[in-house]
PDB file of C-alpha atoms in Angstrom:
ATOM      1  CA  THR A  15      15.755  -2.990  14.889  1.00  0.00           C
ATOM      2  CA  LEU A  16      14.653  -5.999  12.899  1.00  0.00           C
ATOM      3  CA  THR A  17      17.003  -7.346  10.224  1.00  0.00           C
ATOM      4  CA  LEU A  18      15.531  -8.371   6.909  1.00  0.00           C
ATOM      5  CA  ALA A  19      17.606 -11.180   5.423  1.00  0.00           C
ATOM      6  CA  LEU A  20      17.760 -11.147   1.626  1.00  0.00           C
ATOM      7  CA  THR A  21      19.249 -13.417  -0.966  1.00  0.00           C
ATOM      8  CA  THR A  22      22.114 -11.103  -1.883  1.00  0.00           C
ATOM      9  CA  LEU A  23      22.161  -8.424   0.805  1.00  0.00           C
ATOM     10  CA  THR A  24      20.980  -7.598   4.294  1.00  0.00           C
ATOM     11  CA  LEU A  25      18.828  -4.564   5.028  1.00  0.00           C
ATOM     12  CA  THR A  26      17.942  -3.144   8.415  1.00  0.00           C
ATOM     13  CA  LEU A  27      14.339  -2.134   8.909  1.00  0.00           C
ATOM     14  CA  THR A  28      13.595   1.399  10.006  1.00  0.00           C
ATOM     15  CA  PRO A  29      13.376   1.814  13.789  1.00  0.00           C
ATOM     16  CA  SER A  30      10.502   4.272  13.293  1.00  0.00           C
ATOM     17  CA  PRO A  31       8.072   2.192  11.188  1.00  0.00           C
ATOM     18  CA  PHE A  32       5.515   4.793  10.239  1.00  0.00           C
ATOM     19  CA  ALA A  33       3.699   5.625   7.045  1.00  0.00           C
ATOM     20  CA  HIS A  34       4.296   8.928   5.320  1.00  0.00           C
ATOM     21  CA  GLN A  35       2.266  11.401   3.302  1.00  0.00           C
ATOM     22  CA  PRO A  36       4.948  12.791   0.935  1.00  0.00           C
ATOM     23  CA  GLN A  37       4.856  16.536   0.478  1.00  0.00           C
ATOM     24  CA  PRO A  38       5.406  16.899  -3.323  1.00  0.00           C
ATOM     25  CA  PRO A  39       2.258  16.690  -5.501  1.00  0.00           C
ATOM     26  CA  SER A  40       1.000  13.292  -6.481  1.00  0.00           C
ATOM     27  CA  ASP A  41       1.979  11.832  -9.859  1.00  0.00           C
ATOM     28  CA  GLY A  42      -1.724  11.385 -10.499  1.00  0.00           C
ATOM     29  CA  ASP A  43      -3.282  13.905 -12.873  1.00  0.00           C
ATOM     30  CA  ASP A  44      -6.102  15.078 -10.637  1.00  0.00           C
ATOM     31  CA  ASP A  45      -7.672  17.287 -13.319  1.00  0.00           C
ATOM     32  CA  ASP A  46      -7.854  14.591 -16.007  1.00  0.00           C
ATOM     33  CA  ASP A  47     -11.480  13.796 -15.212  1.00  0.00           C
ATOM     34  CA  GLY A  48     -12.397  17.458 -15.773  1.00  0.00           C
ATOM     35  CA  GLU A  49     -13.811  18.091 -12.351  1.00  0.00           C
ATOM     36  CA  GLU A  50     -12.735  20.715  -9.861  1.00  0.00           C
ATOM     37  CA  ALA A  51     -12.776  18.831  -6.591  1.00  0.00           C
ATOM     38  CA  GLU A  52     -12.595  20.805  -3.410  1.00  0.00           C
ATOM     39  CA  LEU A  53      -9.984  19.226  -1.187  1.00  0.00           C
ATOM     40  CA  ALA A  54     -10.680  19.129   2.525  1.00  0.00           C
ATOM     41  CA  GLU A  55      -7.630  18.683   4.726  1.00  0.00           C
ATOM     42  CA  GLY A  56      -7.610  15.125   5.997  1.00  0.00           C
ATOM     43  CA  ASN A  57      -4.590  15.297   8.316  1.00  0.00           C
ATOM     44  CA  TRP A  58      -4.692  11.538   9.039  1.00  0.00           C
ATOM     45  CA  LEU A  59      -2.377  10.014  11.627  1.00  0.00           C
ATOM     46  CA  PRO A  60       0.196   7.470  10.350  1.00  0.00           C
ATOM     47  CA  LEU A  61      -0.216   3.757  10.948  1.00  0.00           C
ATOM     48  CA  GLU A  62       2.744   1.840  12.320  1.00  0.00           C
ATOM     49  CA  SER A  63       4.181  -0.945  10.159  1.00  0.00           C
ATOM     50  CA  ASN A  64       3.183  -3.568  12.673  1.00  0.00           C
ATOM     51  CA  PRO A  65       0.899  -6.575  12.030  1.00  0.00           C
ATOM     52  CA  GLU A  66      -0.982  -6.041  15.290  1.00  0.00           C
ATOM     53  CA  VAL A  67      -1.780  -2.448  14.346  1.00  0.00           C
ATOM     54  CA  LEU A  68      -2.839  -3.301  10.782  1.00  0.00           C
ATOM     55  CA  ASN A  69      -4.906  -6.248  11.998  1.00  0.00           C
ATOM     56  CA  GLY A  70      -6.657  -4.050  14.522  1.00  0.00           C
ATOM     57  CA  PHE A  71      -7.555  -1.565  11.801  1.00  0.00           C
ATOM     58  CA  ALA A  72      -8.399  -4.107   9.083  1.00  0.00           C
ATOM     59  CA  THR A  73     -10.623  -6.236  11.334  1.00  0.00           C
ATOM     60  CA  ARG A  74     -12.691  -3.228  12.388  1.00  0.00           C
ATOM     61  CA  VAL A  75     -13.201  -2.026   8.799  1.00  0.00           C
ATOM     62  CA  GLY A  76     -14.208  -5.406   7.390  1.00  0.00           C
ATOM     63  CA  LEU A  77     -11.401  -7.964   7.084  1.00  0.00           C
ATOM     64  CA  PRO A  78     -13.206 -11.299   7.473  1.00  0.00           C
ATOM     65  CA  LYS A  79     -12.288 -13.859  10.096  1.00  0.00           C
ATOM     66  CA  GLY A  80      -9.559 -16.242   9.077  1.00  0.00           C
ATOM     67  CA  TRP A  81      -7.353 -13.613   7.414  1.00  0.00           C
ATOM     68  CA  THR A  82      -4.508 -11.744   9.044  1.00  0.00           C
ATOM     69  CA  PHE A  83      -1.443  -9.575   8.407  1.00  0.00           C
ATOM     70  CA  CYS A  84       1.896 -11.128   9.373  1.00  0.00           C
ATOM     71  CA  ASP A  85       5.556 -10.186   9.036  1.00  0.00           C
ATOM     72  CA  ILE A  86       7.648 -11.246   6.036  1.00  0.00           C
ATOM     73  CA  TYR A  87      11.247 -11.612   7.203  1.00  0.00           C
ATOM     74  CA  GLY A  88      12.974 -11.770   3.828  1.00  0.00           C
ATOM     75  CA  VAL A  89      12.714 -12.570   0.154  1.00  0.00           C
ATOM     76  CA  ASP A  90      14.643 -15.840  -0.017  1.00  0.00           C
ATOM     77  CA  LYS A  91      12.628 -19.019  -0.441  1.00  0.00           C
ATOM     78  CA  GLU A  92      13.152 -20.314   3.101  1.00  0.00           C
ATOM     79  CA  LEU A  93      11.888 -17.104   4.728  1.00  0.00           C
ATOM     80  CA  LEU A  94       8.967 -16.776   2.319  1.00  0.00           C
ATOM     81  CA  GLY A  95       8.082 -20.355   3.240  1.00  0.00           C
ATOM     82  CA  MET A  96       7.289 -19.151   6.769  1.00  0.00           C
ATOM     83  CA  VAL A  97       4.347 -17.093   5.460  1.00  0.00           C
ATOM     84  CA  PRO A  98       0.959 -18.867   5.715  1.00  0.00           C
ATOM     85  CA  GLN A  99      -0.761 -19.644   2.423  1.00  0.00           C
ATOM     86  CA  PRO A 100      -2.676 -18.573   0.513  1.00  0.00           C
ATOM     87  CA  CYS A 101      -1.251 -15.052   0.493  1.00  0.00           C
ATOM     88  CA  ALA A 102      -3.740 -12.457  -0.777  1.00  0.00           C
ATOM     89  CA  ALA A 103      -1.548  -9.341  -0.747  1.00  0.00           C
ATOM     90  CA  VAL A 104       1.838  -7.975   0.260  1.00  0.00           C
ATOM     91  CA  VAL A 105       2.261  -4.594   1.955  1.00  0.00           C
ATOM     92  CA  LEU A 106       5.627  -2.826   1.705  1.00  0.00           C
ATOM     93  CA  LEU A 107       6.877   0.087   3.787  1.00  0.00           C
ATOM     94  CA  PHE A 108       9.948   1.893   2.464  1.00  0.00           C
ATOM     95  CA  THR A 109      11.857   5.063   3.194  1.00  0.00           C
ATOM     96  CA  SER A 110      12.005   7.673   0.452  1.00  0.00           C
ATOM     97  CA  SER A 111      15.280   8.140  -1.418  1.00  0.00           C
ATOM     98  CA  LYS A 112      16.562   9.973  -4.480  1.00  0.00           C
ATOM     99  CA  GLU A 113      17.253   6.611  -6.135  1.00  0.00           C
ATOM    100  CA  LEU A 114      13.655   5.452  -5.729  1.00  0.00           C
ATOM    101  CA  LYS A 115      12.345   8.829  -6.924  1.00  0.00           C
ATOM    102  CA  ALA A 116      14.487   8.612 -10.085  1.00  0.00           C
ATOM    103  CA  PHE A 117      13.335   5.027 -10.688  1.00  0.00           C
ATOM    104  CA  LYS A 118       9.697   6.055 -10.229  1.00  0.00           C
ATOM    105  CA  ASP A 119      10.022   8.876 -12.765  1.00  0.00           C
ATOM    106  CA  LYS A 120      11.719   6.588 -15.298  1.00  0.00           C
ATOM    107  CA  GLN A 121       9.108   3.875 -14.762  1.00  0.00           C
ATOM    108  CA  ARG A 122       6.229   6.283 -15.345  1.00  0.00           C
ATOM    109  CA  LYS A 123       7.801   7.625 -18.563  1.00  0.00           C
ATOM    110  CA  GLU A 124       8.348   4.120 -19.951  1.00  0.00           C
ATOM    111  CA  ILE A 125       4.782   3.031 -19.184  1.00  0.00           C
ATOM    112  CA  GLU A 126       3.296   6.177 -20.703  1.00  0.00           C
ATOM    113  CA  GLU A 127       5.342   5.557 -23.864  1.00  0.00           C
ATOM    114  CA  LYS A 128       4.700   1.808 -24.173  1.00  0.00           C
ATOM    115  CA  GLY A 129       1.351   1.472 -22.425  1.00  0.00           C
ATOM    116  CA  GLN A 130       0.158  -1.329 -20.150  1.00  0.00           C
ATOM    117  CA  GLU A 131      -2.935  -3.444 -19.615  1.00  0.00           C
ATOM    118  CA  LEU A 132      -4.922  -2.824 -16.444  1.00  0.00           C
ATOM    119  CA  SER A 133      -7.815  -4.954 -15.252  1.00  0.00           C
ATOM    120  CA  LYS A 134     -11.192  -3.225 -15.052  1.00  0.00           C
ATOM    121  CA  ASP A 135     -11.613  -5.048 -11.716  1.00  0.00           C
ATOM    122  CA  LEU A 136      -8.854  -3.067  -9.986  1.00  0.00           C
ATOM    123  CA  PHE A 137      -9.961  -0.785  -7.156  1.00  0.00           C
ATOM    124  CA  TYR A 138      -7.337   1.968  -7.063  1.00  0.00           C
ATOM    125  CA  ILE A 139      -7.228   5.036  -4.815  1.00  0.00           C
ATOM    126  CA  THR A 140      -5.258   8.184  -5.592  1.00  0.00           C
ATOM    127  CA  GLN A 141      -3.598   9.562  -2.469  1.00  0.00           C
ATOM    128  CA  HIS A 142      -4.261  13.287  -2.769  1.00  0.00           C
ATOM    129  CA  ASP A 143      -2.177  15.980  -1.146  1.00  0.00           C
ATOM    130  CA  GLY A 144      -3.787  17.159   2.061  1.00  0.00           C
ATOM    131  CA  ILE A 145      -5.102  13.823   3.313  1.00  0.00           C
ATOM    132  CA  GLY A 146      -2.228  13.535   5.750  1.00  0.00           C
ATOM    133  CA  ASN A 147      -0.467  10.305   6.679  1.00  0.00           C
ATOM    134  CA  ALA A 148      -3.037   8.012   5.055  1.00  0.00           C
ATOM    135  CA  CYS A 149      -0.843   5.729   2.956  1.00  0.00           C
ATOM    136  CA  GLY A 150      -0.998   2.877   5.489  1.00  0.00           C
ATOM    137  CA  THR A 151      -4.785   3.043   5.415  1.00  0.00           C
ATOM    138  CA  ILE A 152      -4.811   3.202   1.599  1.00  0.00           C
ATOM    139  CA  ALA A 153      -2.422   0.254   1.270  1.00  0.00           C
ATOM    140  CA  THR A 154      -4.622  -1.797   3.602  1.00  0.00           C
ATOM    141  CA  ILE A 155      -7.765  -0.936   1.615  1.00  0.00           C
ATOM    142  CA  HIS A 156      -5.951  -1.747  -1.644  1.00  0.00           C
ATOM    143  CA  ALA A 157      -4.975  -5.143  -0.179  1.00  0.00           C
ATOM    144  CA  MET A 158      -8.498  -5.918   1.033  1.00  0.00           C
ATOM    145  CA  ALA A 159     -10.515  -4.552  -1.894  1.00  0.00           C
ATOM    146  CA  ASN A 160      -8.425  -6.325  -4.546  1.00  0.00           C
ATOM    147  CA  SER A 161      -8.438  -9.801  -2.978  1.00  0.00           C
ATOM    148  CA  THR A 162     -11.960 -10.758  -4.009  1.00  0.00           C
ATOM    149  CA  SER A 163     -10.811 -14.064  -5.535  1.00  0.00           C
ATOM    150  CA  LEU A 164      -9.958 -15.224  -2.001  1.00  0.00           C
ATOM    151  CA  PHE A 165     -12.356 -13.333   0.286  1.00  0.00           C
ATOM    152  CA  LYS A 166     -14.997 -10.620   0.305  1.00  0.00           C
ATOM    153  CA  SER A 167     -14.462  -7.607   2.530  1.00  0.00           C
ATOM    154  CA  GLU A 168     -17.213  -6.697   4.946  1.00  0.00           C
ATOM    155  CA  GLY A 169     -18.206  -3.624   6.949  1.00  0.00           C
ATOM    156  CA  VAL A 170     -17.139  -0.120   6.026  1.00  0.00           C
ATOM    157  CA  VAL A 171     -14.629  -1.231   3.362  1.00  0.00           C
ATOM    158  CA  LYS A 172     -17.385  -3.151   1.571  1.00  0.00           C
ATOM    159  CA  LYS A 173     -19.607  -0.069   1.814  1.00  0.00           C
ATOM    160  CA  PHE A 174     -16.829   2.228   0.559  1.00  0.00           C
ATOM    161  CA  VAL A 175     -15.974  -0.015  -2.413  1.00  0.00           C
ATOM    162  CA  GLU A 176     -19.634  -0.414  -3.394  1.00  0.00           C
ATOM    163  CA  GLU A 177     -20.151   3.359  -3.243  1.00  0.00           C
ATOM    164  CA  TRP A 178     -17.070   4.269  -5.303  1.00  0.00           C
ATOM    165  CA  LYS A 179     -16.564   1.276  -7.634  1.00  0.00           C
ATOM    166  CA  GLY A 180     -16.444   2.484 -11.237  1.00  0.00           C
ATOM    167  CA  LYS A 181     -15.316   6.001 -10.333  1.00  0.00           C
ATOM    168  CA  THR A 182     -11.895   7.344 -11.313  1.00  0.00           C
ATOM    169  CA  PRO A 183      -8.980   6.837  -8.889  1.00  0.00           C
ATOM    170  CA  SER A 184      -8.982  10.596  -8.303  1.00  0.00           C
ATOM    171  CA  GLU A 185     -12.675  10.588  -7.396  1.00  0.00           C
ATOM    172  CA  ILE A 186     -12.164   7.628  -5.080  1.00  0.00           C
ATOM    173  CA  GLY A 187      -9.314   9.498  -3.394  1.00  0.00           C
ATOM    174  CA  TYR A 188     -11.583  12.469  -2.730  1.00  0.00           C
ATOM    175  CA  GLY A 189     -14.213  10.028  -1.503  1.00  0.00           C
ATOM    176  CA  LEU A 190     -11.753   8.668   1.056  1.00  0.00           C
ATOM    177  CA  LEU A 191     -11.258  12.193   2.381  1.00  0.00           C
ATOM    178  CA  LYS A 192     -14.961  12.228   3.231  1.00  0.00           C
ATOM    179  CA  ALA A 193     -14.973   8.716   4.723  1.00  0.00           C
ATOM    180  CA  LYS A 194     -14.857   9.768   8.359  1.00  0.00           C
ATOM    181  CA  ASP A 195     -15.907   6.268   9.483  1.00  0.00           C
ATOM    182  CA  ILE A 196     -12.698   4.860   7.976  1.00  0.00           C
ATOM    183  CA  GLN A 197     -10.568   7.722   9.302  1.00  0.00           C
ATOM    184  CA  GLU A 198     -11.915   7.263  12.825  1.00  0.00           C
ATOM    185  CA  VAL A 199     -10.945   3.578  12.899  1.00  0.00           C
ATOM    186  CA  SER A 200      -7.568   4.335  11.297  1.00  0.00           C
ATOM    187  CA  GLU A 201      -6.749   6.901  13.956  1.00  0.00           C
ATOM    188  CA  ASP A 202      -7.827   4.580  16.760  1.00  0.00           C
ATOM    189  CA  ALA A 203      -5.411   1.990  15.327  1.00  0.00           C
ATOM    190  CA  ALA A 204      -2.621   4.569  15.000  1.00  0.00           C
ATOM    191  CA  GLU A 205      -2.917   5.370  18.698  1.00  0.00           C
ATOM    192  CA  SER A 206      -3.439   1.751  19.748  1.00  0.00           C
ATOM    193  CA  LYS A 207      -1.627   0.179  22.690  1.00  0.00           C
ATOM    194  CA  ASP A 208      -0.330  -2.372  20.159  1.00  0.00           C
ATOM    195  CA  ALA A 209       1.889   0.302  18.585  1.00  0.00           C
ATOM    196  CA  GLN A 210       5.524  -0.172  19.585  1.00  0.00           C
ATOM    197  CA  THR A 211       6.532   3.482  19.185  1.00  0.00           C
ATOM    198  CA  ALA A 212       4.904   6.811  19.968  1.00  0.00           C
ATOM    199  CA  THR A 213       2.531   8.088  17.268  1.00  0.00           C
ATOM    200  CA  PRO A 214       4.004  11.122  15.449  1.00  0.00           C
ATOM    201  CA  ASP A 215       2.052  14.379  15.370  1.00  0.00           C
ATOM    202  CA  ARG A 216      -0.304  14.969  12.458  1.00  0.00           C
ATOM    203  CA  GLU A 217       1.990  17.560  10.946  1.00  0.00           C
ATOM    204  CA  ASP A 218       5.168  15.471  11.220  1.00  0.00           C
ATOM    205  CA  ASN A 219       6.924  14.619   7.952  1.00  0.00           C
ATOM    206  CA  VAL A 220       7.602  10.904   8.452  1.00  0.00           C
ATOM    207  CA  ASN A 221       9.933   9.798   5.695  1.00  0.00           C
ATOM    208  CA  ALA A 222       8.362   6.449   4.820  1.00  0.00           C
ATOM    209  CA  HIS A 223       5.556   5.254   2.562  1.00  0.00           C
ATOM    210  CA  PHE A 224       3.202   2.233   2.391  1.00  0.00           C
ATOM    211  CA  ILE A 225       2.165   0.474  -0.840  1.00  0.00           C
ATOM    212  CA  ALA A 226       0.502  -2.854  -1.648  1.00  0.00           C
ATOM    213  CA  PHE A 227       0.961  -5.661  -4.162  1.00  0.00           C
ATOM    214  CA  VAL A 228      -2.093  -7.669  -5.219  1.00  0.00           C
ATOM    215  CA  ASN A 229      -3.137 -10.464  -7.559  1.00  0.00           C
ATOM    216  CA  VAL A 230      -6.097  -9.527  -9.754  1.00  0.00           C
ATOM    217  CA  GLY A 231      -6.976 -11.892 -12.597  1.00  0.00           C
ATOM    218  CA  ASP A 232      -3.638 -13.719 -12.208  1.00  0.00           C
ATOM    219  CA  VAL A 233      -1.699 -10.509 -12.830  1.00  0.00           C
ATOM    220  CA  LEU A 234       0.610  -8.964 -10.221  1.00  0.00           C
ATOM    221  CA  TYR A 235      -0.149  -5.271  -9.623  1.00  0.00           C
ATOM    222  CA  GLU A 236       1.689  -2.659  -7.600  1.00  0.00           C
ATOM    223  CA  MET A 237      -0.797  -0.328  -5.904  1.00  0.00           C
ATOM    224  CA  ASP A 238       0.803   2.960  -4.850  1.00  0.00           C
ATOM    225  CA  GLY A 239      -1.685   5.799  -4.466  1.00  0.00           C
ATOM    226  CA  ARG A 240       1.097   8.335  -5.031  1.00  0.00           C
ATOM    227  CA  LYS A 241       1.787   7.003  -8.528  1.00  0.00           C
ATOM    228  CA  ALA A 242      -0.200   8.011 -11.595  1.00  0.00           C
ATOM    229  CA  PHE A 243      -1.612   4.500 -12.060  1.00  0.00           C
ATOM    230  CA  PRO A 244      -1.271   0.883 -10.871  1.00  0.00           C
ATOM    231  CA  ILE A 245       1.771  -0.949 -12.235  1.00  0.00           C
ATOM    232  CA  ASN A 246       1.285  -4.226 -14.128  1.00  0.00           C
ATOM    233  CA  HIS A 247       4.187  -6.524 -13.204  1.00  0.00           C
ATOM    234  CA  GLY A 248       3.079  -9.463 -15.306  1.00  0.00           C
ATOM    235  CA  LYS A 249       1.541 -12.870 -14.826  1.00  0.00           C
ATOM    236  CA  THR A 250       1.255 -14.548 -11.447  1.00  0.00           C
ATOM    237  CA  SER A 251      -0.903 -17.180  -9.730  1.00  0.00           C
ATOM    238  CA  GLU A 252      -2.289 -17.872  -6.293  1.00  0.00           C
ATOM    239  CA  LYS A 253       0.554 -20.358  -5.719  1.00  0.00           C
ATOM    240  CA  SER A 254       3.406 -18.150  -6.980  1.00  0.00           C
ATOM    241  CA  PHE A 255       2.094 -14.722  -5.951  1.00  0.00           C
ATOM    242  CA  LEU A 256       4.210 -14.285  -2.805  1.00  0.00           C
ATOM    243  CA  GLU A 257       7.461 -15.239  -4.544  1.00  0.00           C
ATOM    244  CA  ASP A 258       6.569 -13.107  -7.578  1.00  0.00           C
ATOM    245  CA  ALA A 259       5.827 -10.053  -5.407  1.00  0.00           C
ATOM    246  CA  ALA A 260       9.044 -10.573  -3.420  1.00  0.00           C
ATOM    247  CA  ALA A 261      11.065 -10.711  -6.649  1.00  0.00           C
ATOM    248  CA  VAL A 262       9.589  -7.404  -7.845  1.00  0.00           C
ATOM    249  CA  ILE A 263      10.196  -5.773  -4.456  1.00  0.00           C
ATOM    250  CA  LYS A 264      13.816  -6.921  -4.435  1.00  0.00           C
ATOM    251  CA  LYS A 265      14.478  -5.730  -7.992  1.00  0.00           C
ATOM    252  CA  ASN A 266      12.589  -2.424  -7.898  1.00  0.00           C
ATOM    253  CA  PHE A 267      13.150  -1.374  -4.297  1.00  0.00           C
ATOM    254  CA  PHE A 268      15.918  -3.217  -2.417  1.00  0.00           C
ATOM    255  CA  ASP A 269      18.352  -3.252  -5.338  1.00  0.00           C
ATOM    256  CA  VAL A 270      17.509   0.322  -6.398  1.00  0.00           C
ATOM    257  CA  SER A 271      17.962   1.756  -2.894  1.00  0.00           C
ATOM    258  CA  PRO A 272      20.352  -0.639  -1.070  1.00  0.00           C
ATOM    259  CA  ASN A 273      20.798   1.751   1.856  1.00  0.00           C
ATOM    260  CA  GLY A 274      17.061   2.152   2.383  1.00  0.00           C
ATOM    261  CA  ASN A 275      14.901   0.833   5.202  1.00  0.00           C
ATOM    262  CA  PHE A 276      12.115  -1.603   4.384  1.00  0.00           C
ATOM    263  CA  ASN A 277       9.430  -3.659   6.063  1.00  0.00           C
ATOM    264  CA  MET A 278       7.118  -6.234   4.482  1.00  0.00           C
ATOM    265  CA  MET A 279       3.876  -7.812   5.644  1.00  0.00           C
ATOM    266  CA  ALA A 280       1.626 -10.428   4.051  1.00  0.00           C
ATOM    267  CA  LEU A 281      -2.150 -10.574   4.161  1.00  0.00           C
ATOM    268  CA  SER A 282      -2.614 -14.327   4.508  1.00  0.00           C
ATOM    269  CA  LYS A 283      -4.967 -17.064   5.565  1.00  0.00           C
ATOM    270  CA  ALA A 284      -4.639 -17.459   9.327  1.00  0.00           C
TER     271      ALA A 284
END
């Protein structure tokens, strides 16, 4: 196991670093747009939380040369200083827990009561039930599609974003179900020789989930396709983004679920 050194505590990363499609219904209100979408079972294989695996997938779907995923070993300043700059996005893998579920429910209620500002430039995908273990793929697309101030995605991600930009998150989520070109590359990456552990079966309930943090318009957003909406975490900048994202992750994940397993990766300039 890999130990993640933190400012105030030490957490051990999960020895089975796979993404998870949670079984309860999504927080997203799939019927809000008034359409009855027919859901085809996606049954995607989970991606391993491993830079080599994510890089293999991201490069094939349109991550431009010069950008790469790398490990983040902790949230203190010295460890964050090891991450190449600029950092375009942070991807977090965490194990589910009752503490995080309670925090998520409270967070949603507070935002629905108080409201929040969301950029019209966000590209946000709802992770529908039935797609399978797709959260690693969704987190990677969220990281790539929302980093346009630093680079422009190419290939199938560019095509997917252009086709679905302006649609609702729910519609985009259904669109991903039909994106067999993306699924094919994702599954090749899941079964890659770069994976350090055996790929779980499609039906396995792997108790971990991928999300992404991005900087859009100098605002830090949490992009979790299983939540009802992106989360606005306040002002940031290209220079402070990594430290700002790490602070939010520590406060809202590590501190909330101190016995949980976590893994972080940065999408950075190579």
